[in-house]
Short mmCIF file of C-alpha atoms and ligand atoms in Angstrom, two decimals:
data_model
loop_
_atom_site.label_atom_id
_atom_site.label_comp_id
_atom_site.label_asym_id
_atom_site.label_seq_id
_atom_site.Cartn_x
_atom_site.Cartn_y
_atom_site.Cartn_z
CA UNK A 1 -77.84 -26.70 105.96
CA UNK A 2 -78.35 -22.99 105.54
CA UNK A 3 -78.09 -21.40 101.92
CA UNK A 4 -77.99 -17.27 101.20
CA UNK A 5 -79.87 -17.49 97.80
CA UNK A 6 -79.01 -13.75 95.73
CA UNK A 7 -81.40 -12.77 92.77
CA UNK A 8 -80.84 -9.99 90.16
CA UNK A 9 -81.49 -10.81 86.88
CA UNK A 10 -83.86 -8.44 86.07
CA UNK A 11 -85.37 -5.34 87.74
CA UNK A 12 -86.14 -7.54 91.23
CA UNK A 13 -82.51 -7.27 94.24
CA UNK A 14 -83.74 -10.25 96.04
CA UNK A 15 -82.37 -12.53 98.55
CA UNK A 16 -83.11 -15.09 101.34
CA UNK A 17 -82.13 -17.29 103.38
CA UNK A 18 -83.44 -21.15 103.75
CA UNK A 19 -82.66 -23.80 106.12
CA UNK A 20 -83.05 -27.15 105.69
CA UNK A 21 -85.50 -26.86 102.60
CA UNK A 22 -87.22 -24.08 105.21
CA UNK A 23 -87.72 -20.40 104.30
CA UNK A 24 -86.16 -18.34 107.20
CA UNK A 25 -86.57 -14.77 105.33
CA UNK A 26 -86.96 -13.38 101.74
CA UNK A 27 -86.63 -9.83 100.86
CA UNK A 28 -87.78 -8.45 97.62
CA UNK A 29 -87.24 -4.97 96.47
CA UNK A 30 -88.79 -4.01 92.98
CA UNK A 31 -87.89 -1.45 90.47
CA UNK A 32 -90.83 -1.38 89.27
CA UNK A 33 -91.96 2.18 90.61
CA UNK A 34 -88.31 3.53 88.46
CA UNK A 35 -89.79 1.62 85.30
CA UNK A 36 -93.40 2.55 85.10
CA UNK A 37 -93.14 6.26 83.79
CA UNK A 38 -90.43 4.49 80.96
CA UNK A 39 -93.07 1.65 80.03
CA UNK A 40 -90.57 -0.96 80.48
CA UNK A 41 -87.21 -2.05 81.81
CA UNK A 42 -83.84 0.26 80.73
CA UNK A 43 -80.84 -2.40 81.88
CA UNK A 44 -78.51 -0.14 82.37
CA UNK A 45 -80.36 1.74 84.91
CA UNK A 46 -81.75 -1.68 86.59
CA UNK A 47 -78.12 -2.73 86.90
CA UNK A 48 -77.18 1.08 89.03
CA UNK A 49 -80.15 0.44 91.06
CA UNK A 50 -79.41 -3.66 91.52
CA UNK A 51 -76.04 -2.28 92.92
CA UNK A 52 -77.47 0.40 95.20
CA UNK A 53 -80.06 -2.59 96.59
CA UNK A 54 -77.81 -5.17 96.99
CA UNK A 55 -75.66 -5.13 99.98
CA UNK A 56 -78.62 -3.56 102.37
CA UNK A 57 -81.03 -6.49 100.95
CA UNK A 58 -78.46 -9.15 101.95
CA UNK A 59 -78.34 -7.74 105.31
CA UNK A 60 -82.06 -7.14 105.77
CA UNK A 61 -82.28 -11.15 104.96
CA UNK A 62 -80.04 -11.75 107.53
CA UNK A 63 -82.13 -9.57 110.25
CA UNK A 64 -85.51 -11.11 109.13
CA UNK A 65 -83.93 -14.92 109.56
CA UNK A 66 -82.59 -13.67 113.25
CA UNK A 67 -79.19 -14.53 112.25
CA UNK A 68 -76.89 -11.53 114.01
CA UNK A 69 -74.33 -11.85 115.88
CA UNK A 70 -73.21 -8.29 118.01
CA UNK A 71 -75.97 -6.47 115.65
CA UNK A 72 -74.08 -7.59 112.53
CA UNK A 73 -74.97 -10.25 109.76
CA UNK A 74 -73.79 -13.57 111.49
CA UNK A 75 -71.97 -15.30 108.27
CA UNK A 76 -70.79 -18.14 110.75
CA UNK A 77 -74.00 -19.41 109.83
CA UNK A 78 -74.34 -19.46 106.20
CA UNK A 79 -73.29 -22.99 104.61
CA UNK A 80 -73.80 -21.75 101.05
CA UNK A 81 -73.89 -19.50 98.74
CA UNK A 82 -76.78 -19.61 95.57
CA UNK A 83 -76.92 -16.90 93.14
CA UNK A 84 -78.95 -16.48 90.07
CA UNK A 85 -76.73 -17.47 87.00
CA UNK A 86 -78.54 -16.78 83.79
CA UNK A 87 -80.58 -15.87 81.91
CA UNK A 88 -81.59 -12.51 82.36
CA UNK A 89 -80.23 -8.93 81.49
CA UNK A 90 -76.48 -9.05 81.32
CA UNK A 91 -76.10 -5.72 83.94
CA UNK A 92 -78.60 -7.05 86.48
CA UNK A 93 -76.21 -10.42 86.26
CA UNK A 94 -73.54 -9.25 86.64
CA UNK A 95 -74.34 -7.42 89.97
CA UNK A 96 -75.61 -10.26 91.57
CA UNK A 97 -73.25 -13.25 90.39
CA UNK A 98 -70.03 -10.53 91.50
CA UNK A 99 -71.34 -9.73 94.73
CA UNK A 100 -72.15 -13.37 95.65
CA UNK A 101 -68.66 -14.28 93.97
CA UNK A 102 -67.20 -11.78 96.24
CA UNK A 103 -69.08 -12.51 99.15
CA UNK A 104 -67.94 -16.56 98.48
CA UNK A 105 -64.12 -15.37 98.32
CA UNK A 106 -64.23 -13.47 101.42
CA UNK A 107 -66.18 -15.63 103.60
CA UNK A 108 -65.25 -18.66 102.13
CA UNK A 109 -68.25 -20.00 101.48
CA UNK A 110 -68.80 -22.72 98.68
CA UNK A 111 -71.07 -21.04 95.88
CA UNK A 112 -73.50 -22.13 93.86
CA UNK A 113 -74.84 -20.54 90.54
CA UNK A 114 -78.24 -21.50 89.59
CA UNK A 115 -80.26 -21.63 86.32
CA UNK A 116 -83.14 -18.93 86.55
CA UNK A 117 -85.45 -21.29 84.99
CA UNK A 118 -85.10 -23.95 87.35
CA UNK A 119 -85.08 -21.83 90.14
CA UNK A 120 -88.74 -20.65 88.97
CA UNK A 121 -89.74 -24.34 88.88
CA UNK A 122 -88.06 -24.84 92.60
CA UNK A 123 -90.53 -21.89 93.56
CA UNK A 124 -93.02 -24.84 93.68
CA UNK A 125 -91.39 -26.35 96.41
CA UNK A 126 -91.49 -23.06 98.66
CA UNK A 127 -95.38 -24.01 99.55
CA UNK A 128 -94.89 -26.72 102.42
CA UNK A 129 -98.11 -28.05 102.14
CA UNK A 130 -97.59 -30.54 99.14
CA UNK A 131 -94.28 -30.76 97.28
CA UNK A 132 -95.04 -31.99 93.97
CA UNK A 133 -94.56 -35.53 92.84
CA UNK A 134 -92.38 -37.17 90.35
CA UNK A 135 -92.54 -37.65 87.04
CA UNK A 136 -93.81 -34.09 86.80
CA UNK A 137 -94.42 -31.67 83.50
CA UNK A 138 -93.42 -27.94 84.00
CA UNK A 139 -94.82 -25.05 81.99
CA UNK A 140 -92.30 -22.23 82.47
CA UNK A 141 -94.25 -18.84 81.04
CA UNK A 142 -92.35 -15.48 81.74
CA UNK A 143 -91.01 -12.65 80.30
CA UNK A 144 -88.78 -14.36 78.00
CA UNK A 145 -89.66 -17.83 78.15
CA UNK A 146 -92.45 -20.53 77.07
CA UNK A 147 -91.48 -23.94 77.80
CA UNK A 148 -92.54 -27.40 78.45
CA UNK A 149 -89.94 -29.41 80.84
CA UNK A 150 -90.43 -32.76 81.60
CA UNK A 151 -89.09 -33.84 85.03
CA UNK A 152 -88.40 -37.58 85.98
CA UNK A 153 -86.92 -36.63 89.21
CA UNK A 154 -85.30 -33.77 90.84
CA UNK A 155 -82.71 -31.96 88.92
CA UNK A 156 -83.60 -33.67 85.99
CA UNK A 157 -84.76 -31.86 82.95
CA UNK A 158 -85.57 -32.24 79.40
CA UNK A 159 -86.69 -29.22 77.27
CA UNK A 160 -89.89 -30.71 74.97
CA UNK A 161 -91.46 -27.55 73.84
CA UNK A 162 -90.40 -23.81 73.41
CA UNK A 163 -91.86 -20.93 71.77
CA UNK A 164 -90.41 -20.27 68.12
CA UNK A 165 -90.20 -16.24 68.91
CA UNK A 166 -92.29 -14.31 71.27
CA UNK A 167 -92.50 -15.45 74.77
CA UNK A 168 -96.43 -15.55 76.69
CA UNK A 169 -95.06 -12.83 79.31
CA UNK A 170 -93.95 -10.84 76.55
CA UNK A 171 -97.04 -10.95 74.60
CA UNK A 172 -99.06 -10.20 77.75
CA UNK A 173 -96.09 -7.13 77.95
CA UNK A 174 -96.86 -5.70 74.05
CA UNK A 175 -100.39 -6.44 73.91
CA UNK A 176 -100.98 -4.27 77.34
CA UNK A 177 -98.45 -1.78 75.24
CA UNK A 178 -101.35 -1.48 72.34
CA UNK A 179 -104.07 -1.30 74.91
CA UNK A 180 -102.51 1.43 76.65
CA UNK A 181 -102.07 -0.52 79.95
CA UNK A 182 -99.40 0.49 82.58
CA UNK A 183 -95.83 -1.51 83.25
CA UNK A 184 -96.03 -4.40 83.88
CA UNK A 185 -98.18 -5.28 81.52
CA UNK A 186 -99.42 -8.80 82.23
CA UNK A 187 -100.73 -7.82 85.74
CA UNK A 188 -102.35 -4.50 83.98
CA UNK A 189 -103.86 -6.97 81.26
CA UNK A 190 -104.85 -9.56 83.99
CA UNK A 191 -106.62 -6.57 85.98
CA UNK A 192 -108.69 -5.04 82.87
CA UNK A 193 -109.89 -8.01 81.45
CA UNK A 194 -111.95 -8.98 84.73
CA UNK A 195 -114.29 -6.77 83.53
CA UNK A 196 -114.38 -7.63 80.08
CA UNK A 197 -116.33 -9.84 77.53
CA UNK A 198 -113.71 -13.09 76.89
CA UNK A 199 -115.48 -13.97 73.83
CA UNK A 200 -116.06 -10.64 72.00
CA UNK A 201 -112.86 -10.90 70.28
CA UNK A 202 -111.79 -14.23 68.64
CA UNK A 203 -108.14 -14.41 67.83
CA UNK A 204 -106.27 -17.35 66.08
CA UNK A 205 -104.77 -20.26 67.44
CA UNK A 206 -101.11 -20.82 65.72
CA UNK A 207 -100.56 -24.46 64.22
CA UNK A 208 -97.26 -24.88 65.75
CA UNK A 209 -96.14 -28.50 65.34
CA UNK A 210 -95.24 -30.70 68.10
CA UNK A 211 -94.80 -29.21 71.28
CA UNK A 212 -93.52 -25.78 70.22
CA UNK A 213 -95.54 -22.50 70.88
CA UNK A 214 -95.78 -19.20 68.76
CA UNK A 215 -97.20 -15.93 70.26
CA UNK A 216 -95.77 -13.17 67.75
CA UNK A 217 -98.80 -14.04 65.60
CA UNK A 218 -101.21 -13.56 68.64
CA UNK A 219 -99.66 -10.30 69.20
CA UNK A 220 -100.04 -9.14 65.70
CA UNK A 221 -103.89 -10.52 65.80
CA UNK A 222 -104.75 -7.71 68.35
CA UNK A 223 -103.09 -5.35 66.80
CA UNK A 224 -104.99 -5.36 63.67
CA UNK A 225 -108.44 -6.15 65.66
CA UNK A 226 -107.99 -3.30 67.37
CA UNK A 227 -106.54 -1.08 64.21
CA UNK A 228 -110.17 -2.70 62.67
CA UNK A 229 -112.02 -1.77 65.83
CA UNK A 230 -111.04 1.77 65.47
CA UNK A 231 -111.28 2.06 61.90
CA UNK A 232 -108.01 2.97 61.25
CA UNK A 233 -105.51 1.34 58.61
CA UNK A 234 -102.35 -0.85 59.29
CA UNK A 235 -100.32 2.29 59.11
CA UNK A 236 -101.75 4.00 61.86
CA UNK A 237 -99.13 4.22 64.96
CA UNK A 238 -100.04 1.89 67.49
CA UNK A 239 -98.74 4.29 70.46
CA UNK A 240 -101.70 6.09 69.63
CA UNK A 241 -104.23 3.53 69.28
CA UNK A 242 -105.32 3.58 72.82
CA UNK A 243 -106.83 7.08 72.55
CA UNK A 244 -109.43 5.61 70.25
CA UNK A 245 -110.18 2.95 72.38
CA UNK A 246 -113.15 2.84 75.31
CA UNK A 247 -112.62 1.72 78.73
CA UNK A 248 -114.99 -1.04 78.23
CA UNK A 249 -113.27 -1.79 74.53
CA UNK A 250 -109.80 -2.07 76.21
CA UNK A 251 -111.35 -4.88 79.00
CA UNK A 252 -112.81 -6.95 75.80
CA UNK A 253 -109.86 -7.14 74.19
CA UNK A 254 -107.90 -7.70 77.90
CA UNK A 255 -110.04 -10.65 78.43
CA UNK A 256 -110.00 -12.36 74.90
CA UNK A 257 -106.46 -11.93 74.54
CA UNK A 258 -106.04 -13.88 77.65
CA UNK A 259 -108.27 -16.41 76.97
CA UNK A 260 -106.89 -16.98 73.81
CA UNK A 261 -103.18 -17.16 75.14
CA UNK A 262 -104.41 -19.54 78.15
CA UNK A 263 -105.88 -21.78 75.69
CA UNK A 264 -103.01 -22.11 73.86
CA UNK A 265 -101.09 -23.02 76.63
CA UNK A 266 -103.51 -25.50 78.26
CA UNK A 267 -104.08 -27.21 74.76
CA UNK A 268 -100.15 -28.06 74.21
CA UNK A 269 -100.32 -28.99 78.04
CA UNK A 270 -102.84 -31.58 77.35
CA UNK A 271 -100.70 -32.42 73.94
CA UNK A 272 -97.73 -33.09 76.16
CA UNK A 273 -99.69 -34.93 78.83
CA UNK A 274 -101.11 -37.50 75.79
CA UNK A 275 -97.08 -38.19 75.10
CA UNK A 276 -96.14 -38.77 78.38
CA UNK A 277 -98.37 -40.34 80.41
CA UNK A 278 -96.56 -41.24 83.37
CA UNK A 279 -96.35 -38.25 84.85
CA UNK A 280 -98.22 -37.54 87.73
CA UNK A 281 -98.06 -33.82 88.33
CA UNK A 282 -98.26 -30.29 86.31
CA UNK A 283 -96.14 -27.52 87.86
CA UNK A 284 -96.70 -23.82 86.27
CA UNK A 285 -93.42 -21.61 87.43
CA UNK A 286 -92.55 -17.92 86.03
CA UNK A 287 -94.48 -14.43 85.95
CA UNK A 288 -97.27 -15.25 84.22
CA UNK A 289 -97.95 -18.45 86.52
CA UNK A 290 -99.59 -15.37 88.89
CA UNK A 291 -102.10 -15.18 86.33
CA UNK A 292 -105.58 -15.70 88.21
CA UNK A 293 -107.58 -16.44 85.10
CA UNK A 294 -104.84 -19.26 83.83
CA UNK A 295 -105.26 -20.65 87.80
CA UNK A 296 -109.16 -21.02 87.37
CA UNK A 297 -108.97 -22.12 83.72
CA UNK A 298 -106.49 -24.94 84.40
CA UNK A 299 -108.05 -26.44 87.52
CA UNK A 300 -111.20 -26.66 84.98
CA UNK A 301 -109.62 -27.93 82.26
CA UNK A 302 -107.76 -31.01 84.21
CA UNK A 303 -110.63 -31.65 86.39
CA UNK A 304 -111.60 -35.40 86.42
CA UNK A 305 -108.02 -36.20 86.06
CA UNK A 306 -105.56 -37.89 88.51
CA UNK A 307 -103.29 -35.29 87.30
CA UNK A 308 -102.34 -32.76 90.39
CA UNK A 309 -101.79 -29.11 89.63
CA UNK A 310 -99.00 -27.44 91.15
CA UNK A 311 -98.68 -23.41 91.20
CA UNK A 312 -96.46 -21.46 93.32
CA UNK A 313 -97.65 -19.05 95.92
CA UNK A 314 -98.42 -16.05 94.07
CA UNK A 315 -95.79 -14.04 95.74
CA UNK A 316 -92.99 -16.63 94.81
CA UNK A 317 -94.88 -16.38 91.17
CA UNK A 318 -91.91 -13.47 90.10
CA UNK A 319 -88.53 -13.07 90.56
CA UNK A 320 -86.84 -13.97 94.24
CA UNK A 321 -84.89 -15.25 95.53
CA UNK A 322 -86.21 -18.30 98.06
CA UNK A 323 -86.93 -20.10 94.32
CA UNK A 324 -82.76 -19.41 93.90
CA UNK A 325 -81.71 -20.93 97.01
CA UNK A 326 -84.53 -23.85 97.17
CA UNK A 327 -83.29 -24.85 93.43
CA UNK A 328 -79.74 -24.24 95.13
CA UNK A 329 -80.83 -27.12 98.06
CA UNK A 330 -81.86 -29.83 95.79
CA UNK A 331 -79.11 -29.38 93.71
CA UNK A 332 -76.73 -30.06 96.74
CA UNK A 333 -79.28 -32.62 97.59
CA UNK A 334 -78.30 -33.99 93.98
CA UNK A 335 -75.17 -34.17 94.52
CA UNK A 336 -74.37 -30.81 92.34
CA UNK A 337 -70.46 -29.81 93.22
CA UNK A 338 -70.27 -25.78 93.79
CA UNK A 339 -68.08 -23.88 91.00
CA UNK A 340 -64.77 -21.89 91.57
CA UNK A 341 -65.74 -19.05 92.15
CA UNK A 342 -62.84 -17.48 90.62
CA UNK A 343 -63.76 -19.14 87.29
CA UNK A 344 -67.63 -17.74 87.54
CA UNK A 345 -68.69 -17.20 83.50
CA UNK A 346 -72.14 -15.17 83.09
CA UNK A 347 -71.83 -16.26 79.39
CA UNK A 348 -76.05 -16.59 78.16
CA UNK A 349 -76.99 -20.07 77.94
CA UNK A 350 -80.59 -20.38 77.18
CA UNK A 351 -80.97 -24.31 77.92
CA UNK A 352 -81.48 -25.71 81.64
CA UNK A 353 -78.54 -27.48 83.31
P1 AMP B 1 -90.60 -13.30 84.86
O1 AMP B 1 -89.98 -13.13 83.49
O2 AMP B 1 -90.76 -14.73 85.27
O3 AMP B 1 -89.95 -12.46 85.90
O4 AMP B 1 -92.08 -12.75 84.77
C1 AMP B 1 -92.39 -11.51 84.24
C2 AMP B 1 -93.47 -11.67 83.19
O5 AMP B 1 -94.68 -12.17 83.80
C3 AMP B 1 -93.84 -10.36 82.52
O6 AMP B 1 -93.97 -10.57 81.14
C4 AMP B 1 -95.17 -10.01 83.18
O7 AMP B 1 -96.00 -9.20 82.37
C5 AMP B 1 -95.78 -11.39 83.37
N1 AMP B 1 -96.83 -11.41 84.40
C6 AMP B 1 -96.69 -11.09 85.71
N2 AMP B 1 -97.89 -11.20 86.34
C7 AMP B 1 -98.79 -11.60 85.40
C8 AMP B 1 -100.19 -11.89 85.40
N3 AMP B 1 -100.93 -11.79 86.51
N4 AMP B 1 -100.76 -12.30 84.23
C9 AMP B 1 -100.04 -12.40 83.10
N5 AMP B 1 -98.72 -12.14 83.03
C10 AMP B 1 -98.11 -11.76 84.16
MG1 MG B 2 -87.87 -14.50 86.18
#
């Protein structure tokens, strides 16, 4: 069984091609170099540049898996088609789920449109060496998301804990914004604060009940440590905050911001764990599962367990498409029908399906 997997739903043209559960080729090409003078992501130029990518990525998947035919992309071989559904930016969709909708009408090809969450869980089962064992608990952290997702078996998901407003990856994203750190900002955060003091700063840690997560008020926390740092009142712009700051300032806040947004996470971990103690593995899937510090932190904080930890290869950590077209495999796997292609609604939905 050979799947095409097509990812665009932010500022990442992706695809690959998998056979058999196998990854035959992924090809990645970031926007990131556009977006770093901007400071962040502008949609409508992500979706021009998703629609420049797109057609030359597809092919370059096809040359990387060896499947040509006279020189050309051999589609003779393709059994399905997976593209990213949503969520994401609403441009960026839409050039990926057309093209693959196209691409199903023309080569008749059944076509598959997949949940960006779960496909960022699936990215799990890219590593070969251990797939990760049911029940399971997944903490999806990205840009937009922070969720707990309990697992009884593939396919299977229940949402039991979402942040209220700010997402981790976007607090990573505003906090490296106040520091004066470069797009992206968790990787620029990650980066400064292995040179800093974790415990110079301490921040709050939001009573959030249940399983739920807050990070607006973490955000907000380092703004006005650092406002206090540099003696300046709550009215002072925070653009221009990171002129006052020292390099060595900047790491200290780097690394107790991301200490303090770890433990959050690895606290309503071990909260969910305590409720359901069945399951048998912890997967981390999304952008800020590339985190190094989070990788160390959480292999101390459940050691002595039976619990295994599960984290993707770092380079399957952000947006790509393998994760689309492995999450495409076990849904055909589970029995998933393909949709009509001619019927293909980009509508938001923010829950898994
Ligand atoms: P995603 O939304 O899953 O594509 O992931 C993007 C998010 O992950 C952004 O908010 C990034 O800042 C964040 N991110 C990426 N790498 C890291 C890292 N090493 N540490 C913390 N956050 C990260
Ligand atoms: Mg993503």
């Amino acid at each position: 069984m050979i799947i095409l997997g097509i990812e665009s739903s932010c500022d990442e043209t992706a695809a690959s091609i998998l056979e058999d559960g196998k990854l035959l080729s992924n090809v990645v090409v970031s926007q990131i170099d556009i977006f770093k003078s901007y400071g962040g992501v502008i949609p409508e130029v992500a979706a021009r540049s998703h629609l420049e990518a797109i057609l030359p990525v597809i092919d370059k998947a096809f040359q990387d898996a060896n499947l040509l035919k006279d020189g050309e992309s051999d589609w003779d071989k393709i059994d399905y088609i997976a593209v990213t559904h949503t969520p994401g930016l609403l441009g960026s969709l839409l050039i990926g789920t057309l093209t693959a909708r196209t691409l199903a009408i023309l080569r008749n090809k059944p076509l598959y449109a997949v949940h960006h969450l779960k496909s960022h869980i699936y990215s799990n089962w890219l590593d070969t060496n251990e797939a990760p064992v049911f029940p399971l608990i997944s903490l999806v952290i990205s840009g937009g998301h922070t969720q707990i997702i309990y697992m009884p078996e593939h396919n299977h998901f229940e949402i039991i804990g979402t942040t209220l407003d700010d997402a981790v990856g976007e607090c990573f994203d505003k906090v490296a914004k106040i520091l004066g750190l470069p797009y992206p900002g968790g990787p620029s955060v990650a980066q400064s604060a292995k040179s800093g003091n974790s415990e110079k700063y301490r921040f709050p840690h939001p009573t959030v009940e249940g399983l739920n997560f807050s990070f607006s008020g973490l955000k907000t926390a380092v703004l006005r440590a650092v406002q206090k740092e540099c003696g300046v009142d709550i009215s002072f712009p925070s653009h221009e905050l990171k002129n006052l700051l020292t390099k060595e300032q900047i790491s200290d806040f780097s690394a107790s911001f991301q200490k303090t947004a770890i433990d959050i996470l690895l606290e309503k971990l071990s909260h969910a764990l305590r409720e359901h103690p069945d399951v048998k593995t912890l997967v981390f899937a999304g952008g800020v599962s590339a985190n190094a510090e989070l990788r160390r932190l959480a292999g101390i904080f459940f050691a002595g367990s039976t619990l295994k930890i599960h984290f993707p290869e770092p380079k399957f950590s952000g947006d790509n498409a393998a994760m689309v077209a492995m999450a495409c495999y076990y849904e055909i796997k589970s029995d998933v029908k393909p949709i009509d292609p001619y019927s293909l609604d980009i509508s938001p939905r923010s829950e898994i399906i």
